[in-house]
Coordinates of C-alpha atoms in Angstrom, one line a residue:
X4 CA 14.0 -1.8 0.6
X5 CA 15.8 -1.3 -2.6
X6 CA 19.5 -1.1 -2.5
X7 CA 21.2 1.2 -4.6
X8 CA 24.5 1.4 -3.0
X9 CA 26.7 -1.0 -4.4
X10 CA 29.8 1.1 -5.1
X11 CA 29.8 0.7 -1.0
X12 CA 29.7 -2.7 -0.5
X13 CA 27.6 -5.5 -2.6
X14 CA 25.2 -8.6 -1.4
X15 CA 27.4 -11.6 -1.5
X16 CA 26.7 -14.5 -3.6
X17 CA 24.7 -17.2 -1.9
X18 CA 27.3 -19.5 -3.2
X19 CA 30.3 -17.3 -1.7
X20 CA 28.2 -17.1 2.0
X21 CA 28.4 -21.4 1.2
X22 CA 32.0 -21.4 0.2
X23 CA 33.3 -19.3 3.0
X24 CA 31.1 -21.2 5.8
X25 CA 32.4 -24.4 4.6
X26 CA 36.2 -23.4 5.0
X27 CA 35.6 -21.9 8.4
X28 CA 33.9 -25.1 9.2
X29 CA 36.9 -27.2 7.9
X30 CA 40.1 -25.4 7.3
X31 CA 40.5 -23.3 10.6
X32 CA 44.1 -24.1 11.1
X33 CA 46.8 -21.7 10.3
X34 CA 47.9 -21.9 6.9
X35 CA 51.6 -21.2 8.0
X36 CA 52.0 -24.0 10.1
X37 CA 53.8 -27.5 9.4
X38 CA 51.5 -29.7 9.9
X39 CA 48.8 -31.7 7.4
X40 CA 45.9 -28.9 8.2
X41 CA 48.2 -25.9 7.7
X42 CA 49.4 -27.3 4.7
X43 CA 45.8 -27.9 3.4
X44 CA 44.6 -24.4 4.4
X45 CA 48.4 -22.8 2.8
X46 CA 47.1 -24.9 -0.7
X47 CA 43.4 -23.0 -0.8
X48 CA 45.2 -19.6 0.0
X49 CA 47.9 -20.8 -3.5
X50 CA 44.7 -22.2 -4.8
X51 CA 42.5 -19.0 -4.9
X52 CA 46.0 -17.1 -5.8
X53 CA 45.9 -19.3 -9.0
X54 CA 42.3 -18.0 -9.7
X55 CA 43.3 -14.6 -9.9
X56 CA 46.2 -15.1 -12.0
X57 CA 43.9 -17.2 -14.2
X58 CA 40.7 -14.4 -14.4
X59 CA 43.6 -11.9 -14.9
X60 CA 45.7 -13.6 -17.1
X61 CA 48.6 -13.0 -15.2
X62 CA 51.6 -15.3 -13.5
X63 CA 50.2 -16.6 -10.6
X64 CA 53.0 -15.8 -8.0
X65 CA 52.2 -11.6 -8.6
X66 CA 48.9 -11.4 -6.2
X67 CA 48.9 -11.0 -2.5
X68 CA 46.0 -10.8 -0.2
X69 CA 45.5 -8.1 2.1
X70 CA 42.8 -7.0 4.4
X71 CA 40.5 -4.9 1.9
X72 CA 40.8 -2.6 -1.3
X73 CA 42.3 0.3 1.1
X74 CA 44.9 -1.5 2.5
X75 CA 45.9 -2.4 -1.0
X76 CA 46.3 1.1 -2.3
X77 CA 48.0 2.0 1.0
X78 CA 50.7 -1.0 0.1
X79 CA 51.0 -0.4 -3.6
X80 CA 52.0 3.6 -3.4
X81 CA 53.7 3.6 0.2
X82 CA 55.2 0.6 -0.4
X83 CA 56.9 2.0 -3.6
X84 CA 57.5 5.5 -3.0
X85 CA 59.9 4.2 0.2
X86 CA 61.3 1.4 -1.6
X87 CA 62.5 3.4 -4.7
X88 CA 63.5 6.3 -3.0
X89 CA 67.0 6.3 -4.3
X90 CA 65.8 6.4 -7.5
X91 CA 63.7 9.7 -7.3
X92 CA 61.1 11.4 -4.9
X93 CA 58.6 12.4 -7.1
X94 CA 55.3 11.3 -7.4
X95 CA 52.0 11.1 -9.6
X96 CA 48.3 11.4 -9.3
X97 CA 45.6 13.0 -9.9
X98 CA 42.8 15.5 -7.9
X99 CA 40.0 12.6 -7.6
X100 CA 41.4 9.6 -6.2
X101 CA 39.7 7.6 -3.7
X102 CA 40.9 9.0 -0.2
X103 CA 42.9 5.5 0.4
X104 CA 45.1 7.3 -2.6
X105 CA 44.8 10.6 -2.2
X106 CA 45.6 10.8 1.8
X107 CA 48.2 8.2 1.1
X108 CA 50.0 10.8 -1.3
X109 CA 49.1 13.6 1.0
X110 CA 51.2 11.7 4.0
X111 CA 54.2 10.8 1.9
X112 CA 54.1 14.3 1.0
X113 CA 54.6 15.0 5.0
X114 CA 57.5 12.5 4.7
X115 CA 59.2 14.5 1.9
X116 CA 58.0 13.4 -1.7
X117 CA 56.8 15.8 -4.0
X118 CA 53.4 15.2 -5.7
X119 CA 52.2 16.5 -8.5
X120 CA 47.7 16.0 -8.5
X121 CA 47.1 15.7 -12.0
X122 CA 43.5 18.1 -12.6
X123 CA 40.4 16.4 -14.6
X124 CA 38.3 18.3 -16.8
X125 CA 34.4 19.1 -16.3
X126 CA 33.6 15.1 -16.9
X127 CA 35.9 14.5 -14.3
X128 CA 38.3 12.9 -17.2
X129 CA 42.1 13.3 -17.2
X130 CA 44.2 12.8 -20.4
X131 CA 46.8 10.8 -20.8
X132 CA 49.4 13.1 -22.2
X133 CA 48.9 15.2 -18.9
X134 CA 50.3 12.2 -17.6
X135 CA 53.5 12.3 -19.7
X136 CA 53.9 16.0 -19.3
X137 CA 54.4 15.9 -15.4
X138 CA 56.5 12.9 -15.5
X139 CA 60.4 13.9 -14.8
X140 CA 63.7 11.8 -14.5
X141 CA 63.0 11.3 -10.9
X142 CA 59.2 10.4 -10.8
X143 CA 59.0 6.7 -9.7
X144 CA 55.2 6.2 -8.8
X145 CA 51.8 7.4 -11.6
X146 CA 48.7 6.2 -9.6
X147 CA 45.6 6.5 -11.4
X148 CA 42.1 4.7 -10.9
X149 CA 40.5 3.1 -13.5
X150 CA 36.6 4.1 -12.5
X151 CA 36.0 6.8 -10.4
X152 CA 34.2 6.0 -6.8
X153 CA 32.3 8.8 -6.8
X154 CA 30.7 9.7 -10.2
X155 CA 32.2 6.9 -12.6
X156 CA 34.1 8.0 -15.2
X157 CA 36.4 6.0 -16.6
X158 CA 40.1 7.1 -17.1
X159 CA 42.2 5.8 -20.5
X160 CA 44.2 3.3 -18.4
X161 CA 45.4 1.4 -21.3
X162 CA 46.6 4.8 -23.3
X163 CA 48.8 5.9 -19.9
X164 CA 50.3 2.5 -19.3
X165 CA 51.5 2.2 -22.9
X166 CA 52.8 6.0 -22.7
X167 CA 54.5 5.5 -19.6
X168 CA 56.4 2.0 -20.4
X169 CA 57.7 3.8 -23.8
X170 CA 59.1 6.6 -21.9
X171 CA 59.8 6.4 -18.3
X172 CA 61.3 4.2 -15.7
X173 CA 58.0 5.3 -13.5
X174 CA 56.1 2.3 -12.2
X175 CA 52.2 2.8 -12.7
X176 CA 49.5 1.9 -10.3
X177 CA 45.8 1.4 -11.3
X178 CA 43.2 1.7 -8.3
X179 CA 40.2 -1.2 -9.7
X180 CA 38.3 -1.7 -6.9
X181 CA 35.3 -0.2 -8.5
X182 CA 36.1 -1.4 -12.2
X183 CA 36.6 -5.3 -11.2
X184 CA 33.8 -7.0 -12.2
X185 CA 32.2 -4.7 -14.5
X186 CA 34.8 -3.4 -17.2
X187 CA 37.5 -5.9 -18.8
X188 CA 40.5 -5.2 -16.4
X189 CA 43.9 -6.1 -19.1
X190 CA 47.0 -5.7 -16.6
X191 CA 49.6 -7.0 -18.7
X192 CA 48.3 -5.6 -21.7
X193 CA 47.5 -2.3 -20.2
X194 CA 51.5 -2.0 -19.0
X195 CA 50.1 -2.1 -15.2
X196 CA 52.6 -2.6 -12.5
X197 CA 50.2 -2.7 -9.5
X198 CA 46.0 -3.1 -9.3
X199 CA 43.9 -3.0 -6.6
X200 CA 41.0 -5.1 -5.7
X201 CA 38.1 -5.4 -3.2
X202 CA 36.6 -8.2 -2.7
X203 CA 33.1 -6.8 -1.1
X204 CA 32.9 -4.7 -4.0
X205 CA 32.0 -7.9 -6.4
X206 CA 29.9 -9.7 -4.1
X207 CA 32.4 -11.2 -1.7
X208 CA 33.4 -11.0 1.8
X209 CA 34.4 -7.7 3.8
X210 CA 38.0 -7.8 5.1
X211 CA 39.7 -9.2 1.5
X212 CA 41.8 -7.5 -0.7
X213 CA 44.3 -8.2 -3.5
X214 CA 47.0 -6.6 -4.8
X215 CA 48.7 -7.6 -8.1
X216 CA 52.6 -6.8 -8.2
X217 CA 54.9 -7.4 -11.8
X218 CA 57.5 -9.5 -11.5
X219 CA 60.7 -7.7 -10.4
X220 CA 59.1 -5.3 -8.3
X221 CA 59.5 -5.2 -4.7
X222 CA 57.3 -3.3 -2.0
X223 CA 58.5 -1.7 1.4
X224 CA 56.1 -3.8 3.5
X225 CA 53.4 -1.8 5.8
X226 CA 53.3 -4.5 8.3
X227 CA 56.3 -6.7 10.1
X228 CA 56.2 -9.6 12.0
X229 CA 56.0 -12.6 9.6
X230 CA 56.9 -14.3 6.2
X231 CA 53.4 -14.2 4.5
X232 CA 52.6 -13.0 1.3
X233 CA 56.3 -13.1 0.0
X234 CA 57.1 -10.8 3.0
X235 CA 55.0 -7.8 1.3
X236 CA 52.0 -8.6 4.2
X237 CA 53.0 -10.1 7.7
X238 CA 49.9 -11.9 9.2
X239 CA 47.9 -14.6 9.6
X240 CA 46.1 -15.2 6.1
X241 CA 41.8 -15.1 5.8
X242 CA 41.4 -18.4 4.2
X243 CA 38.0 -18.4 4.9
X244 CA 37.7 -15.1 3.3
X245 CA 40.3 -15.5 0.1
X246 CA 38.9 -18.6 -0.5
X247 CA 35.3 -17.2 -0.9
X248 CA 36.6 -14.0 -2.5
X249 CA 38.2 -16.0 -5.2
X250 CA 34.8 -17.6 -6.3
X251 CA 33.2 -14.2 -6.1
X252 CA 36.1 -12.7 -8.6
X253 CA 35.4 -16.0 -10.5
X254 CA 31.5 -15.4 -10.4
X255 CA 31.6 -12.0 -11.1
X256 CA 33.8 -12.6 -14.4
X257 CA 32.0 -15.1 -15.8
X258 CA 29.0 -12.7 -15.9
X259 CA 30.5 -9.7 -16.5
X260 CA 29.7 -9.0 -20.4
X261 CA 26.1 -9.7 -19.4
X262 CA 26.1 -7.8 -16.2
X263 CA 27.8 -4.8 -18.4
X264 CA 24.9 -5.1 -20.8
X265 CA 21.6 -4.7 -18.4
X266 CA 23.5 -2.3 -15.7
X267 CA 24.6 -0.1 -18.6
X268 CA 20.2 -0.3 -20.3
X269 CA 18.9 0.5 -16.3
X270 CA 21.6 3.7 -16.1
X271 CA 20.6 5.0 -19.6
X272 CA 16.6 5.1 -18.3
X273 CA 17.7 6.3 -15.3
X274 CA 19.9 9.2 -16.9
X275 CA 16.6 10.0 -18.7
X276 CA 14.6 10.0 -15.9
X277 CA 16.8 12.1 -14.0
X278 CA 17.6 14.5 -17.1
X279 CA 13.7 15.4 -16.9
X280 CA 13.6 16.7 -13.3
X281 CA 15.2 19.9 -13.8
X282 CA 16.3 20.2 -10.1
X283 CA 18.7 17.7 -10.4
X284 CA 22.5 18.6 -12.4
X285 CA 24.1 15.0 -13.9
X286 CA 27.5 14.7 -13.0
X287 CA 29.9 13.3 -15.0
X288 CA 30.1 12.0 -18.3
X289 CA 31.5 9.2 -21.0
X290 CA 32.9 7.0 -21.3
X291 CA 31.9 5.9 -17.7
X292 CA 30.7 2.9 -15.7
X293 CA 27.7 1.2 -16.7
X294 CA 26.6 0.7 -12.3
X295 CA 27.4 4.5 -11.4
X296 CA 25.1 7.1 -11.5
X297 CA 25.9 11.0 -9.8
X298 CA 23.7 14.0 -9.6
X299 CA 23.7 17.4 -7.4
X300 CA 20.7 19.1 -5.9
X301 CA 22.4 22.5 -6.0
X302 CA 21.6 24.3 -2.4
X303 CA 20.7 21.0 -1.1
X304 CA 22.1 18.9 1.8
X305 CA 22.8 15.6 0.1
X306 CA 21.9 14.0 3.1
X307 CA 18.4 15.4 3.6
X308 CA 17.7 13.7 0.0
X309 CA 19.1 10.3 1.1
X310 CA 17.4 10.2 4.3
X311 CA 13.9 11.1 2.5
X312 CA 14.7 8.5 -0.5
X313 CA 15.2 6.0 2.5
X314 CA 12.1 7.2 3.5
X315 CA 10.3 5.7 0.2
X316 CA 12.1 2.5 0.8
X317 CA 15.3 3.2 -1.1
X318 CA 18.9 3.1 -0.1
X319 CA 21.6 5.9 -1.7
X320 CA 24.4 7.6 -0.3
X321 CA 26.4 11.0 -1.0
X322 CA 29.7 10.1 -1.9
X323 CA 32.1 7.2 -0.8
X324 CA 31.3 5.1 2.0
X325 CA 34.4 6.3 3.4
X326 CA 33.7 9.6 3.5
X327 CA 30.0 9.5 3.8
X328 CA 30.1 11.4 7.3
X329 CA 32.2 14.6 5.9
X330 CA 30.1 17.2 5.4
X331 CA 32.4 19.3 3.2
X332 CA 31.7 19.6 -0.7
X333 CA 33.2 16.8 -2.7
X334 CA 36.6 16.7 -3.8
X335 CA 35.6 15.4 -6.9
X336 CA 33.4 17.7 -8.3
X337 CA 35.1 20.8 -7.2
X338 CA 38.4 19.3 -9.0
X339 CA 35.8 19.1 -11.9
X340 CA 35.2 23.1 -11.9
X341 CA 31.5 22.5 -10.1
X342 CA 30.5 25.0 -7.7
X343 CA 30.8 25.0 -3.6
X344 CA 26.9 25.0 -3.5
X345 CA 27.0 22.0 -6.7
X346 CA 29.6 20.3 -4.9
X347 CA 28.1 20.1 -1.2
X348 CA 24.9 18.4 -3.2
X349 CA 25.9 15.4 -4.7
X350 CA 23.9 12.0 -4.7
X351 CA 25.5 8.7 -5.8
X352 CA 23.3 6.1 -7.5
X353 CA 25.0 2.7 -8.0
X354 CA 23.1 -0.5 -9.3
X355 CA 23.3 -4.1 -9.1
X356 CA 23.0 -7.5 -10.4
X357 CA 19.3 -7.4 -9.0
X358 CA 17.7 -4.4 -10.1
X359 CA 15.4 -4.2 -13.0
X360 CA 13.2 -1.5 -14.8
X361 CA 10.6 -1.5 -12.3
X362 CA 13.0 -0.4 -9.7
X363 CA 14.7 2.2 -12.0
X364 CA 11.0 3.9 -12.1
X365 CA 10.2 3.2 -8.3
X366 CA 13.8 5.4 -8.1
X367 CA 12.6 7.9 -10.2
X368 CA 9.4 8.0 -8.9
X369 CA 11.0 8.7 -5.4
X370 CA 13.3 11.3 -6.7
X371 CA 10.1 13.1 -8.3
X372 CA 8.5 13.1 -5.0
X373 CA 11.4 14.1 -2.9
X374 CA 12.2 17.2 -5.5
X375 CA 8.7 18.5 -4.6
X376 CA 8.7 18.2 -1.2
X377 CA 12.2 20.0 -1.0
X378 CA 11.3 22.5 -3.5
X379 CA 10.1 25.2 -1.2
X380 CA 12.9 24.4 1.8
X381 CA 15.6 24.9 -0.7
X382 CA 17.0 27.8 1.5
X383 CA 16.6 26.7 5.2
X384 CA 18.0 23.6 4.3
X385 CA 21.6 24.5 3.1

């Protein structure tokens, strides 16, 4: 089988599988107790901490460690919006969010806030001074992602951060789980306040996320019941899991100018391949992500496709893993002007560290096929 669903979840390292098995194996007490093994577990946890801080170039006490990418997103924007309440009830995002952020926003919006959902233009690309215009005295959250889940664009991050620092009191949070890894990721530099990792979205372990916080902020905690994680995350720690996801982050950054380089090659053939098979509509547009490619099969069932790919020995999916299993059109491309029909028939490609040119054609070969056996169900199958 060839995998091409790494926006989903990614094959860990061999090294990470290693790393994590050894800790299990050796470090199994509880990292909050007093004695000599809780201690030694507590110092892997501050340890892998120190790696992020290091990758990121940030201080090293600003990272907790949660239970995945969504949890991290739910504790960034809830966590905020109830702690600064005093200062303002307004809120910012925009129309394609993963659901962890858009749902999150759509509950605090049950609870009272007022939300303004930024819209993207026909790439799927919002503009910074959008950003600027919607902000008012009270706004005290802008939540943004930096690459898109679903068809990869990449939003101007750095351009917001730097507009909002100059001109509001608004703290800005940056959904990375699909950027870590394969774009540079400057927090400080970018004027971020919170970012948002997964760890099985770089080749780690399921179950670990992180959550960078600036200095000076404080988050109303999700969870109750315990100390950890400066109070922000009550619970007994992963170590198994941070451990290994902090030499996956560290893996994945060392090779990430080379990774950017032959992922961004195999999407440009594929882009051509695709761009040939008249069918098929190319979502999206630049600057994007070099692992992320998005087409439609207008009057299509997206899953019919996948299933027949899968077929052919290749592994896709629609949209997000998340929200594989809804069968209504995509958020994202109906914020991006698409059509019901264009919408309902999206297909997301995303590649990895293994792939090479042969598998890009295999793809394409399998698309080719697929296309023409479709072709004359196009009706009875919508």
């Amino acid at each position: 089988m060839l995998y091409f669903d790494h926006c989903a979840s990614t094959p860990p390292y061999d090294e990470v599988i290693q790393t994590m098995t050894e800790v299990m194996r050796a470090h199994y007490a509880n990292p909050s107790s007093l004695h000599r093994a809780g201690t030694s577990a507590g110092h892997l946890i501050e340890r892998s901490r120190a790696v992020l801080a290091e990758q990121f170039r940030t201080k090293k006490g600003s990272w907790l460690f949660t239970g995945g990418g969504t949890e991290s997103n739910n504790l960034a924007v809830k966590g905020i919006a109830k702690q600064y309440a005093g200062r303002g009830k307004h809120l910012i995002t925009t129309r394609i969010e993963h659901a962890s952020v858009y749902e999150t926003f759509g509950q605090l919006e049950e609870e009272g806030f007022r939300v303004t959902y930024l819209p993207v233009s026909d790439t799927g690309h919002v503009r910074a001074e959008q950003v600027l215009e919607a902000v008012t005295d009270e706004t005290v959250l802008v939540s943004v992602m930096h690459v898109n889940n679903e068809i990869g664009t990449v939003q101007p991050i750095a351009e917001i951060g730097r507009m909002l620092k100059k001109r509001s009191r608004a703290f800005f949070h940056v959904d990375a789980v699909q950027s870590i890894g394969k774009l540079p990721v400057s927090v400080e530099e970018w004027g971020i306040d919170l970012l948002s990792g997964s760890a099985h979205k770089l080749r780690g372990p399921k179950g670990v996320g992180f959550l960078y916080i600036r200095d000076g902020i404080t988050l109303y905690p999700l969870f109750t019941g315990g100390s950890q994680e400066e109070g922000f995350r009550a619970g007994t720690q992963n170590v198994p899991g941070i451990v290994a996801s902090a030499k996956a982050l560290r893996m994945a950054s060392e090779s990430m100018e080379a990774r950017g380089r032959k992922l961004g090659a195999l999407k440009r053939m594929l882009l051509t391949e695709i761009a040939e098979i008249p069918e098929l509509k190319l979502n999206g547009g630049e600057p994007s992500a070099p692992h992320i490619v998005h087409f439609s099969y207008p009057g299509m069932k997206p899953e019919v496709i996948v299933h027949m790919l899968e077929e052919q020995g290749i592994l896709a999916s629609t949209k997000s893993a998340c929200s594989s299993k809804d069968q209504k059109p995509s958020r994202v491309l109906l914020a991006m002007g698409a059509s019901r029909e264009h919408a309902a028939g999206g297909v997301r490609i995303s590649l990895g560290d293994e792939h090479t040119e042969r598998d890009i054609a295999r793809l394409a070969e399998a698309l080719r096929i697929a296309v023409r056996q479709l072709k004359p169900l196009e009706r009875g199958l919508t």
